[in-house]
CSV table of C-alpha atoms in Angstrom, one decimal:
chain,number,residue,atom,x,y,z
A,1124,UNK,CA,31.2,-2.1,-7.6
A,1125,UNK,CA,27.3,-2.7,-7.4
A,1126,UNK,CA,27.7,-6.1,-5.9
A,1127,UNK,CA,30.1,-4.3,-2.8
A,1128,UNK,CA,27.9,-1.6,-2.2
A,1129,UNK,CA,25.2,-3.9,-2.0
A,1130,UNK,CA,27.3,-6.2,0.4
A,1131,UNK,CA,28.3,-3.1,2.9
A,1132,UNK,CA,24.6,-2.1,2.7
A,1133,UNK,CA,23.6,-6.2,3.9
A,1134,UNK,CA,26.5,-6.1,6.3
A,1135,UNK,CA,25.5,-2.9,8.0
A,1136,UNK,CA,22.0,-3.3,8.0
A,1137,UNK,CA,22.9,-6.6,9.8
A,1138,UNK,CA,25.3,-4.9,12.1
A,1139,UNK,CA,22.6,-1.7,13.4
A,1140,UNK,CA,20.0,-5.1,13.8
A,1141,UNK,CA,22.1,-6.2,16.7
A,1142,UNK,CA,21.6,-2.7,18.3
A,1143,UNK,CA,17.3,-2.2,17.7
A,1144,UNK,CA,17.0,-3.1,21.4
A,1145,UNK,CA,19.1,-0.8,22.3
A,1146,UNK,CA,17.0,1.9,20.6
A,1147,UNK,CA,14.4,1.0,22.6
A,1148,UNK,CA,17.0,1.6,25.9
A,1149,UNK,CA,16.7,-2.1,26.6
A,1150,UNK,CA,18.4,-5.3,26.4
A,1151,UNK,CA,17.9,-8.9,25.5
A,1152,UNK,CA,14.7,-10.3,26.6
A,1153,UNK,CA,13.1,-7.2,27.3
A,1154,UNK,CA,14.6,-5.2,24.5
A,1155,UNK,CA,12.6,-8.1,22.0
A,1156,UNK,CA,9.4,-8.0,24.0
A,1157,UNK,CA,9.2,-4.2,23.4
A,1158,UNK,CA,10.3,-4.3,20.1
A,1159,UNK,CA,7.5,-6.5,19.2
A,1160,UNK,CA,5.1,-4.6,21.0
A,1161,UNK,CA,6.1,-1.3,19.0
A,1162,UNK,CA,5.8,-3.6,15.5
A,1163,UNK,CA,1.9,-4.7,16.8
A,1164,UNK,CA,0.9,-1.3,17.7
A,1165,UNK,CA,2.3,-0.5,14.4
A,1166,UNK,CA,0.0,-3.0,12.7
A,1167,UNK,CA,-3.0,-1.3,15.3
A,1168,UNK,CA,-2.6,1.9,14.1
A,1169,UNK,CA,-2.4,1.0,10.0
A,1170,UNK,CA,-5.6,-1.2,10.7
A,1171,UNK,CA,-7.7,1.7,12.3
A,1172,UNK,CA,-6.1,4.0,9.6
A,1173,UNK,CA,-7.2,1.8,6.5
A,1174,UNK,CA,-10.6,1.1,8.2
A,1175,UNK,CA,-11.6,5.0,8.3
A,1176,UNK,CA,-9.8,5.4,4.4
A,1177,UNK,CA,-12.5,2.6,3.4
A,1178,UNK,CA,-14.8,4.4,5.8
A,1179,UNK,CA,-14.9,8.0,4.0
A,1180,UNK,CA,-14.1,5.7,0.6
A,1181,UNK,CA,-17.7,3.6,1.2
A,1182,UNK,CA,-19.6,7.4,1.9
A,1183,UNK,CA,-18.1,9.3,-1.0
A,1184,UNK,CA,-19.8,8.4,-4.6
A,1185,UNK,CA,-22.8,9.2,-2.2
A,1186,UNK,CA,-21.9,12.6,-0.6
A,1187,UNK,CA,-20.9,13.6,-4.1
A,1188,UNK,CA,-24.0,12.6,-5.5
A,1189,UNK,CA,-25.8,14.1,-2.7
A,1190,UNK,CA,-24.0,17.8,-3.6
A,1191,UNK,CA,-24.9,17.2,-7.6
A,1192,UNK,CA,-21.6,16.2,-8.6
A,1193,UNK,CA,-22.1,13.9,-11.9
A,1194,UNK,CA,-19.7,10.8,-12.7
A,1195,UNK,CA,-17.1,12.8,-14.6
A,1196,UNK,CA,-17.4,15.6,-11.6
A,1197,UNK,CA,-16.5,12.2,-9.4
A,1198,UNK,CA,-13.7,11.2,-11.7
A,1199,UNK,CA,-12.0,14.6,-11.0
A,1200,UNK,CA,-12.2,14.1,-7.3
A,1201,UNK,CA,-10.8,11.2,-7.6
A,1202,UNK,CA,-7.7,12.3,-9.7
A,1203,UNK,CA,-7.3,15.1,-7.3
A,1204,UNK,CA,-6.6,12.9,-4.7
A,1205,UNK,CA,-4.6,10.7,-6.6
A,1206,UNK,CA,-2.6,13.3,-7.7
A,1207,UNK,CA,-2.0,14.8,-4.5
A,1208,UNK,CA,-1.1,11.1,-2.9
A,1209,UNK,CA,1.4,10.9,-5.5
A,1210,UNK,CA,3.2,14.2,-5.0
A,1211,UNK,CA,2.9,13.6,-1.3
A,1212,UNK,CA,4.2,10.0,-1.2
A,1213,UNK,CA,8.0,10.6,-1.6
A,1214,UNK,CA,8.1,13.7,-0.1
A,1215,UNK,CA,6.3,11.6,3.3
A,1216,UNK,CA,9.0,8.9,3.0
A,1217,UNK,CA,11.7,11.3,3.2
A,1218,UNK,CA,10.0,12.7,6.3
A,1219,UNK,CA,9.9,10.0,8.2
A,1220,UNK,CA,13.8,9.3,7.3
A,1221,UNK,CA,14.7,12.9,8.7
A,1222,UNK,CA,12.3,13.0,11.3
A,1223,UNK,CA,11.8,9.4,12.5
A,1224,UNK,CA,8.7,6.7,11.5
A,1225,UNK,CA,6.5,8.6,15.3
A,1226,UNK,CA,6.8,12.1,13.6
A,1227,UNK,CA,5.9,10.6,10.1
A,1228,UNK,CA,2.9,8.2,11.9
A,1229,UNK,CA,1.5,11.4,13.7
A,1230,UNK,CA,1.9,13.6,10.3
A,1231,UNK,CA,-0.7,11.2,8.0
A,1232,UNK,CA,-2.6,10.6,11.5
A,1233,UNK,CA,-3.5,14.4,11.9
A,1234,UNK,CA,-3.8,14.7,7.9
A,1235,UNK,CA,-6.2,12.2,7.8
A,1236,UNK,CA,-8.2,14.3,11.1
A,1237,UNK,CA,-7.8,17.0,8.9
A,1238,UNK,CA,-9.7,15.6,6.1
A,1239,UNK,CA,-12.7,14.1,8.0
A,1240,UNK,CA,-12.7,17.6,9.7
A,1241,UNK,CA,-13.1,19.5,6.3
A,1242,UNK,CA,-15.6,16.5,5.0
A,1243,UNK,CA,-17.9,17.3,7.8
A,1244,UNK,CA,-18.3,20.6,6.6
A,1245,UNK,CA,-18.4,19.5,2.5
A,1246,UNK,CA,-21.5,21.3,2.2
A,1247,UNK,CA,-20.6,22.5,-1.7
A,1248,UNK,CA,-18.8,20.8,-4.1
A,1249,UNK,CA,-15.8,23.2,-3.9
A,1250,UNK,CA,-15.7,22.4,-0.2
A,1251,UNK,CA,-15.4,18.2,-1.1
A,1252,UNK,CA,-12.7,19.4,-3.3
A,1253,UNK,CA,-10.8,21.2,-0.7
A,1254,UNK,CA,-11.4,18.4,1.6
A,1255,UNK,CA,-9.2,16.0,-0.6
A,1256,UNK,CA,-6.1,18.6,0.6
A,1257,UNK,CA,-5.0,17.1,3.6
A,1258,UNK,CA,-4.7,13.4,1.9
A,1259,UNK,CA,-1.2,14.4,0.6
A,1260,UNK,CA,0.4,13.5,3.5
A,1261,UNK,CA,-2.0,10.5,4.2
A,1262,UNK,CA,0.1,7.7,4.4
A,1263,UNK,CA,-0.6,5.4,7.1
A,1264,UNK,CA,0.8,2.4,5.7
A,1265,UNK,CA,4.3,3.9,4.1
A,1266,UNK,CA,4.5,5.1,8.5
A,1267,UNK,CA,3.6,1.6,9.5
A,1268,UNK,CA,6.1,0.4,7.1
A,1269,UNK,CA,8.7,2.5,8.1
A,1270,UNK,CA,8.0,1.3,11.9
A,1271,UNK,CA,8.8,-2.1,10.6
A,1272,UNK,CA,11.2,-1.7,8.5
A,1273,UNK,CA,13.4,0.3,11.4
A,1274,UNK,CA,12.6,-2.5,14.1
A,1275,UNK,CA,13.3,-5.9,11.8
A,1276,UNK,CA,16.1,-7.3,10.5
A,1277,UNK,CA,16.4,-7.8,6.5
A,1278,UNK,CA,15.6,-11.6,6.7
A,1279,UNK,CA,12.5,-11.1,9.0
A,1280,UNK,CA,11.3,-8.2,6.5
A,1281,UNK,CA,8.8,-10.2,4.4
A,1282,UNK,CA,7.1,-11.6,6.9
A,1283,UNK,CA,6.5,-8.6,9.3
A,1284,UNK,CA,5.4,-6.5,6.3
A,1285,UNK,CA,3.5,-8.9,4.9
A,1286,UNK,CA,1.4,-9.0,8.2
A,1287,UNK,CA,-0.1,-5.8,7.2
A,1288,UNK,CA,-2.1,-7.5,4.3
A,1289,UNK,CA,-4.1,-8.5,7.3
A,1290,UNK,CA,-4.6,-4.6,8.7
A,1291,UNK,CA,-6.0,-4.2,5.1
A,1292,UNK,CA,-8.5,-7.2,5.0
A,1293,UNK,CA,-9.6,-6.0,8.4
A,1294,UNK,CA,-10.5,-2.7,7.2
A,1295,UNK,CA,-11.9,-3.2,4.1
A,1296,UNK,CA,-14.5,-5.8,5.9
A,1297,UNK,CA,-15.0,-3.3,8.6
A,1298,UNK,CA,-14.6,-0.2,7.0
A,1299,UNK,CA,-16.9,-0.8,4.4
A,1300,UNK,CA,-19.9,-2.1,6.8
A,1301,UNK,CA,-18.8,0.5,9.2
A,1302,UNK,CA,-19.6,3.3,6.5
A,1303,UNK,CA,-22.7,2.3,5.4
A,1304,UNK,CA,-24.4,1.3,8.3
A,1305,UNK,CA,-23.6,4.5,10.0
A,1306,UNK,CA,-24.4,6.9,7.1
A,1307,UNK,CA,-27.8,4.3,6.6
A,1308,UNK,CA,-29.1,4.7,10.2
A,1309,UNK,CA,-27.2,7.8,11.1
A,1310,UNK,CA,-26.8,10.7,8.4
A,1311,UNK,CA,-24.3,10.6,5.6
A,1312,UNK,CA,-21.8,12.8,7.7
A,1313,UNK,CA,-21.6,10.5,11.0
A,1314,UNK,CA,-18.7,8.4,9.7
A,1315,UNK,CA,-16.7,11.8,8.8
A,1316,UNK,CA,-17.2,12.7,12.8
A,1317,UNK,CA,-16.3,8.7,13.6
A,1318,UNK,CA,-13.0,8.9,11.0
A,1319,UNK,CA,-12.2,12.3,13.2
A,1320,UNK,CA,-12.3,11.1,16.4
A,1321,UNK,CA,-10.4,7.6,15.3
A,1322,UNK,CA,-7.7,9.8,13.5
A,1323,UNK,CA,-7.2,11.8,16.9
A,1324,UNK,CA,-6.9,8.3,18.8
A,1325,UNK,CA,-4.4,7.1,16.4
A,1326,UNK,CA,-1.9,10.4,17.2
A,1327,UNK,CA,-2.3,9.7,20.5
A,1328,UNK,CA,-1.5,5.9,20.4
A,1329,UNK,CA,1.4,6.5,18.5
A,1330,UNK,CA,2.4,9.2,20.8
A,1331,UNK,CA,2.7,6.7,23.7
A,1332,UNK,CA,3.7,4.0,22.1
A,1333,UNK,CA,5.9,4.5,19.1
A,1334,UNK,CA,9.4,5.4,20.1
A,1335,UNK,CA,11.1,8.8,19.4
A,1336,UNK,CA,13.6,6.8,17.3
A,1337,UNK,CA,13.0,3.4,15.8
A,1338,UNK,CA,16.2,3.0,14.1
A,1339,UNK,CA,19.4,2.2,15.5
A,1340,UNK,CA,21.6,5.3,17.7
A,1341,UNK,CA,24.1,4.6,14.8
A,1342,UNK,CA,21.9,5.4,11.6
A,1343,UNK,CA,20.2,8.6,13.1
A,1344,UNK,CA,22.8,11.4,11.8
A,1345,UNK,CA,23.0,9.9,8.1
A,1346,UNK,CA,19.4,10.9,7.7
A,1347,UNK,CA,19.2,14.3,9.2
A,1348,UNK,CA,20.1,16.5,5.5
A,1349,UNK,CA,18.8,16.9,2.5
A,1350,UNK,CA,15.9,18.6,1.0
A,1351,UNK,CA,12.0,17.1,1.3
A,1352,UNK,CA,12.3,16.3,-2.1
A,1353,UNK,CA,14.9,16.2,-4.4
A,1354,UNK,CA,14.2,14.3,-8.2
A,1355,UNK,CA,18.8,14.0,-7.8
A,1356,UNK,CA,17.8,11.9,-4.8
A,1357,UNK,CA,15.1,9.6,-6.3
A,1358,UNK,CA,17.7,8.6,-9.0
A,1359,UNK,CA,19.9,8.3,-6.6
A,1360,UNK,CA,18.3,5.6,-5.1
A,1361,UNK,CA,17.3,4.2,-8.2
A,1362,UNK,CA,21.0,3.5,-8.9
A,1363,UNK,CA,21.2,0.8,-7.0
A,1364,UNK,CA,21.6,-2.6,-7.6
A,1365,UNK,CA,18.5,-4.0,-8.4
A,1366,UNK,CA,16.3,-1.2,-7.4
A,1367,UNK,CA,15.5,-0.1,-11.3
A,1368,UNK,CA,14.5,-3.5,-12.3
A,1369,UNK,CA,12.0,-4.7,-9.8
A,1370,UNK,CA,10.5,-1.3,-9.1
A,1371,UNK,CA,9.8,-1.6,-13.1
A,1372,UNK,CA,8.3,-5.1,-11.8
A,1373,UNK,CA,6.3,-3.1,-9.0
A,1374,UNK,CA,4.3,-1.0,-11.2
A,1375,UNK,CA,3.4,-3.0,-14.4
A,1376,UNK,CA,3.0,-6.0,-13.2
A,1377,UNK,CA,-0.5,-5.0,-11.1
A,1378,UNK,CA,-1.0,-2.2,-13.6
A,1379,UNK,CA,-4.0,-3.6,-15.9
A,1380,UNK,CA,-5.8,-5.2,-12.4
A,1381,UNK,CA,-5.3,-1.7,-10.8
A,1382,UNK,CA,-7.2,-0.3,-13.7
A,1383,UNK,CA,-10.0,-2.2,-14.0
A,1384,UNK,CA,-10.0,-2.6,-10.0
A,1385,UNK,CA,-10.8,1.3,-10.8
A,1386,UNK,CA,-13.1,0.7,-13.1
A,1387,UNK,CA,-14.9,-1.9,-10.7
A,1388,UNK,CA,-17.9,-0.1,-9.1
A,1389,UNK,CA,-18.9,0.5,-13.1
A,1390,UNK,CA,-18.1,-2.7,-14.1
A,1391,UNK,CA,-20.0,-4.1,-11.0
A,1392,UNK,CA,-23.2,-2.5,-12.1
A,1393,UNK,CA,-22.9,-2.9,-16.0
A,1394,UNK,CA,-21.3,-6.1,-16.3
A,1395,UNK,CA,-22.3,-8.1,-13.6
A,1396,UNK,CA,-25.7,-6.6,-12.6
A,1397,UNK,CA,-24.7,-6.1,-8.9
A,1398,UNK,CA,-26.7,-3.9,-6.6
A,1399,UNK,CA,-25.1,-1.5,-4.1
A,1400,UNK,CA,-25.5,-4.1,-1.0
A,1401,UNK,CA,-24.4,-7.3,-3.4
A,1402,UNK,CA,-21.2,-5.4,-4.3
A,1403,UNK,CA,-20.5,-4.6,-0.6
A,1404,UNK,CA,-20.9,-8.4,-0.2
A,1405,UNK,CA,-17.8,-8.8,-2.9
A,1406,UNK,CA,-15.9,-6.1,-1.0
A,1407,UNK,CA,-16.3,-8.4,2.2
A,1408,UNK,CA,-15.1,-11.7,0.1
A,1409,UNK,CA,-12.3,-10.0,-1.2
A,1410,UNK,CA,-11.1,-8.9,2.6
A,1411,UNK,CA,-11.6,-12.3,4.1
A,1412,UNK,CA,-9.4,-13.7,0.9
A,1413,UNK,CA,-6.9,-11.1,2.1
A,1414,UNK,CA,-7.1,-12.0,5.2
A,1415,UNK,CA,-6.5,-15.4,4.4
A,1416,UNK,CA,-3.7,-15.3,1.8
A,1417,UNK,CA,-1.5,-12.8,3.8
A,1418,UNK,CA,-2.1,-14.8,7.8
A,1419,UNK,CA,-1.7,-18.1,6.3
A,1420,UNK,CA,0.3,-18.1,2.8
A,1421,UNK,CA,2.6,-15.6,2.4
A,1422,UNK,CA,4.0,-15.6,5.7
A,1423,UNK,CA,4.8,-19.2,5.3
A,1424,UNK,CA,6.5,-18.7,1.4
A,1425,UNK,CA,8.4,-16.4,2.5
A,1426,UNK,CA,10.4,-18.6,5.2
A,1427,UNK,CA,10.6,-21.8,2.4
A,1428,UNK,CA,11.7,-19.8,-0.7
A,1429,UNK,CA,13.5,-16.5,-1.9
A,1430,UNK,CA,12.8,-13.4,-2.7
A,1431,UNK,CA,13.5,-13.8,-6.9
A,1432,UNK,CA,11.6,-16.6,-6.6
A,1433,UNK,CA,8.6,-15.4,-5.2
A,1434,UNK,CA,8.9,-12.3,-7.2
A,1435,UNK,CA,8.7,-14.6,-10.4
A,1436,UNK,CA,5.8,-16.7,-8.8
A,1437,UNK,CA,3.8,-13.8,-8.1
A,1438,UNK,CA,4.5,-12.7,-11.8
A,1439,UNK,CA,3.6,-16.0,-13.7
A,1440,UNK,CA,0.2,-16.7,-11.4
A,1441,UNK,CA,-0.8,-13.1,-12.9
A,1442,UNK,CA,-0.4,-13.9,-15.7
A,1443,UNK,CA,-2.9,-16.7,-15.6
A,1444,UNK,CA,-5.0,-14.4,-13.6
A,1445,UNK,CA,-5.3,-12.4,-17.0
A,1446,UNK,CA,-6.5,-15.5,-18.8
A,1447,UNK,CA,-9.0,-16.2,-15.9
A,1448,UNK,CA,-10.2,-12.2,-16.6
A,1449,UNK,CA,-10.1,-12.5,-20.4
A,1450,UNK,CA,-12.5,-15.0,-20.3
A,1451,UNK,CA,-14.9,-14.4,-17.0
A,1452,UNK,CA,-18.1,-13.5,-17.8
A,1453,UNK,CA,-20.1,-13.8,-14.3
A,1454,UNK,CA,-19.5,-12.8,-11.2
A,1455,UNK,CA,-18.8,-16.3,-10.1
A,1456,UNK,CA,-15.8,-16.5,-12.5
A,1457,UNK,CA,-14.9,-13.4,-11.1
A,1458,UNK,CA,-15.0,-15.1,-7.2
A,1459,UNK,CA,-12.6,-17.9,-9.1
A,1460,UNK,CA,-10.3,-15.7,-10.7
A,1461,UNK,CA,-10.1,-13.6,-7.3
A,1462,UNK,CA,-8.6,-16.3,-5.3
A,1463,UNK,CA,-5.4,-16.4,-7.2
A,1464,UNK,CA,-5.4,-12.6,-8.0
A,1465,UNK,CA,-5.6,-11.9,-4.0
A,1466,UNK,CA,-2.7,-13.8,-3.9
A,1467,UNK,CA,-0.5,-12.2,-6.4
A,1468,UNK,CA,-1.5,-9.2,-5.6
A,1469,UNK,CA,-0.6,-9.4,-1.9
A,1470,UNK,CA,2.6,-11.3,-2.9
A,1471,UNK,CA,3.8,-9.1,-5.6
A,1472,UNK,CA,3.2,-6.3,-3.2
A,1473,UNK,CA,5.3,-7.6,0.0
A,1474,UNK,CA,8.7,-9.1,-1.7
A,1475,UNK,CA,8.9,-5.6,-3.7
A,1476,UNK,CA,8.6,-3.7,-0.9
A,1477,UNK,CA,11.3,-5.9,1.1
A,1478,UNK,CA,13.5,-5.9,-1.9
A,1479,UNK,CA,13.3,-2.2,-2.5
A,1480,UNK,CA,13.8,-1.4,1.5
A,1481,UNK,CA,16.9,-4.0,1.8
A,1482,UNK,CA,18.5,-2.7,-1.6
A,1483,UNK,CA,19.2,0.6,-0.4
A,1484,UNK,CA,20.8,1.5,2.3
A,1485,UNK,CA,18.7,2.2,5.9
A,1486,UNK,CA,19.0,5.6,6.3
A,1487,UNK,CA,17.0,5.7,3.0
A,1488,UNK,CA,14.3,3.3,3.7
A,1489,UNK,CA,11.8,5.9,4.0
A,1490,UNK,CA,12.7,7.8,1.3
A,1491,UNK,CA,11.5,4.1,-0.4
A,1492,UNK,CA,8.7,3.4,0.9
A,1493,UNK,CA,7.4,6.6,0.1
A,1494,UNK,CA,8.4,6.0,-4.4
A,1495,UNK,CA,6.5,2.3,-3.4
A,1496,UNK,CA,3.7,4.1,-2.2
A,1497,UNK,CA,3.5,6.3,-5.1
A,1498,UNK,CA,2.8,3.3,-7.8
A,1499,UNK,CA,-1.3,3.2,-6.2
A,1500,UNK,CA,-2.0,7.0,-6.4
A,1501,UNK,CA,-0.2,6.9,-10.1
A,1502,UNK,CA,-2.8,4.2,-11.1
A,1503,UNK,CA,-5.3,6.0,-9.7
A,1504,UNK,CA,-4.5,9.3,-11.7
A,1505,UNK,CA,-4.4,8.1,-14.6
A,1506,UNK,CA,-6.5,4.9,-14.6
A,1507,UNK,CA,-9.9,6.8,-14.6
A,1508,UNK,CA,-8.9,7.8,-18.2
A,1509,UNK,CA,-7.4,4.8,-19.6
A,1510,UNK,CA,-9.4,2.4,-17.4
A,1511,UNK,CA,-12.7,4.2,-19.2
A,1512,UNK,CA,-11.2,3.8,-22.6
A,1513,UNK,CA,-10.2,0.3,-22.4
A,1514,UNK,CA,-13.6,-0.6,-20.7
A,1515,UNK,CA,-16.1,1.7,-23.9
A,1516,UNK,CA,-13.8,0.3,-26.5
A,1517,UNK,CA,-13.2,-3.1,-25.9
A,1518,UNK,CA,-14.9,-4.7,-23.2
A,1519,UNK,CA,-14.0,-6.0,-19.7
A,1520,UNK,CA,-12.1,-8.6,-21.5
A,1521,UNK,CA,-9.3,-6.1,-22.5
A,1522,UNK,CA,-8.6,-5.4,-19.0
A,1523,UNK,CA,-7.4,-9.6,-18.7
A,1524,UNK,CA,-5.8,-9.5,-22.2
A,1525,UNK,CA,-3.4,-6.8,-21.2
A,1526,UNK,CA,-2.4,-8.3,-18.1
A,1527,UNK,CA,-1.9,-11.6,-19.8
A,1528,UNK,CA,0.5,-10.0,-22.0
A,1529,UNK,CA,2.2,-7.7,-20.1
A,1530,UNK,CA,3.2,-10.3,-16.9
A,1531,UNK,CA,4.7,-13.0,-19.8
A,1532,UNK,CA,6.5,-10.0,-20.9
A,1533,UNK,CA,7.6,-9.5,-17.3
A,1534,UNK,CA,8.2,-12.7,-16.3
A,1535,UNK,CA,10.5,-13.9,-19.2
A,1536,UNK,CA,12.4,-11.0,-18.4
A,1537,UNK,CA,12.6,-11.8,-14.6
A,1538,UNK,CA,13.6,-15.4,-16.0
A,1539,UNK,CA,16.5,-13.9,-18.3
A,1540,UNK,CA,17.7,-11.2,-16.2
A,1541,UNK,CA,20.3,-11.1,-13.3
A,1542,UNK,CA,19.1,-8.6,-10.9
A,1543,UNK,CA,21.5,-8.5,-8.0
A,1544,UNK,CA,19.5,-9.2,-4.9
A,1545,UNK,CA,20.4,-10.5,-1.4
A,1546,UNK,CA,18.9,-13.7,-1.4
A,1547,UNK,CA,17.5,-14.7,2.1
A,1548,UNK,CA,14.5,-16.5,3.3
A,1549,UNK,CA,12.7,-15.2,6.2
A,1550,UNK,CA,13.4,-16.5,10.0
């Protein structure tokens, strides 16, 4: 029964593909040439979205610091926006199913306004606190997502979502420069007025240029019920074939990198002796190996091999990315071991996302995106405490150890196991 619901789900998704010009009230040539241009206005508005996120990101340990907020003071702010991102992310994804990917896009646009609004005025500690609010429906990339997902078939997926690893590399190059230079030269709140006024250009680009509807005329009315967030629905979705299993991929498999990744701008300084402008310098490498991987490799992979393939690739090379951590001991390893971590990273996180949206059927997509966008903000909730326990106890070692251990575990389990996926390669 799996197998044939998964079937009708490939068969209509194929079926409402044929009609995504019509959406747009065009045809043919045309119809393709706008549905393009909605998909890179998409990837505009995630760029300028992640840019201001690594912006306020850059600003913040120094704003706190500024207010007399001490490192565990910081580690609470941090959880309360992780927590909030979490709560927020499903209830976001089923948003943007009831209410179409322009409402959801314009939703996190004003949030994130919203937030660089209230950080302006952070004056008091409880004031940053109360700034972190809005960020529960801050989910610029789960709307860009959405855009794509709605405007691509299943077998050019991959490849138009992987595309945004290159908004992200963008904006963590620019974003981080961006932030420090203007809080350097200008005051510490100037990027909080620049985030504003970028936020506020974002509604109004996707205003004018995202659609009313992105998905197809027949899909609207299967979306249009339910409640914002329902825990029947999540398993719901989780039902489905294959959707368990690699979502269970999804969040282990990065797990241990996520927490030391959390752990870095500690680790930076203790470990690896790095002053504030050297680890901006890292940041920057790190962005242009994004960059890199996501424009040049996984685009390419994704048209040459399938999904369960490149799901087990992305598994086994972190595993050997754990070895590489277990046994760094400079920065310069670190620049080594980043190369093929980048690449996992960015893999692991584009074929799960394509899986996930093309497993379920469309009029849930959203719904999807927004439990994948949940598995960040739950590392960052609770990787402050078990990141700092790993790290005191046993060393920046443990952090490569565990991900050694727990990919092998993964990936002879991908090797054993039959999920049910629709095996395609990207056009």
């Amino acid at each position: 029964v799996s197998t044939m619901n998964a079937k009708a789900i490939s068969e209509g998704e194929e079926e409402a593909s044929g009609m995504r010009n019509e959406t747009l009230g065009e045809s043919g040539h045309l119809g393709e040439v706008k549905r393009r241009q909605v998909i890179l206005v998409a990837y505009l508005i995630a760029a300028l979205d992640l840019t201001f996120l690594f912006m306020q990101m850059g600003i913040m340990p120094y704003l706190a610091k500024s207010l007399g907020l001490d490192s565990v003071g910081f580690g609470y702010l941090q959880t309360t926006f992780g927590v909030l991102q979490l709560v927020g992310g499903y209830i976001f994804g089923r948003f943007a199913d009831q209410f179409g990917a322009r409402a959801a896009l314009i939703l996190s646009c004003a949030s994130a306004s919203a937030l660089f609004l209230l950080m302006s005025f952070s004056t008091s500690i409880p004031l940053l606190f109360l700034s972190r609010l809005p960020g529960v429906f801050m989910h610029g990339i789960p709307g860009a997502q959405k855009v794509i997902t709605d405007m691509t078939t299943p077998s050019q997926r991959a490849g138009a979502l992987g595309k945004l690893g290159l908004c992200f590399g963008i904006a963590i190059i620019t974003g981080s420069a961006l932030g420090g230079v203007l809080s350097t030269k200008f005051g510490i709140f100037v990027p909080t007025y620049v985030g504003l006024v970028g936020s506020l250009i974002n509604i109004l680009i996707a205003v004018v240029w995202i659609p009313l509807q992105t998905k197809p005329k027949s899909e609207h009315s299967t979306s249009q019920s339910g409640s914002l967030f329902s825990i029947r629905e999540i398993l719901r979705l989780m039902k489905f074939p294959g959707v368990m299993e690699v979502f269970i991929v999804k969040v282990f498999a990065g797990l241990p990198i996520g927490l030391f990744m959390i752990m870095f701008s500690i680790i930076s300084m203790d470990f690896f002796g790095l002053e504030a402008v050297e680890s901006g310098y890292l940041m920057s490498y790190i962005g242009v190996l994004q960059m890199i991987v996501q424009g040049l490799v996984v685009g390419k992979l994704t048209k040459h091999c399938t999904e369960m393939t490149l799901l087990r690739l992305s598994v086994f090379v972190f595993a050997g990315v754990g070895l590489g951590m277990a046994l760094m001991r400079t920065v310069w390893h670190y620049c080594i071991v980043a190369v093929p971590l980048v690449f996992a990273f960015s893999m692991l996180a584009t074929i799960t996302d394509s899986i996930l949206t093309k497993a379920v059927p469309s009029s849930d997509t959203g719904a999807m995106l927004g439990i994948c966008a949940s598995v960040q903000p739950l590392t960052r909730t609770v990787g402050p405490t078990i990141g700092g326990i790993l790290y005191k106890q046993f060393g920046v070692s443990s952090f490569g150890y565990l991900q050694l251990v727990v990919n092998i575990g993964l990936f002879v389990y991908l090797l054993k196991s039959k999920i049910p996926l629709r095996e395609m390669k990207s056009q």
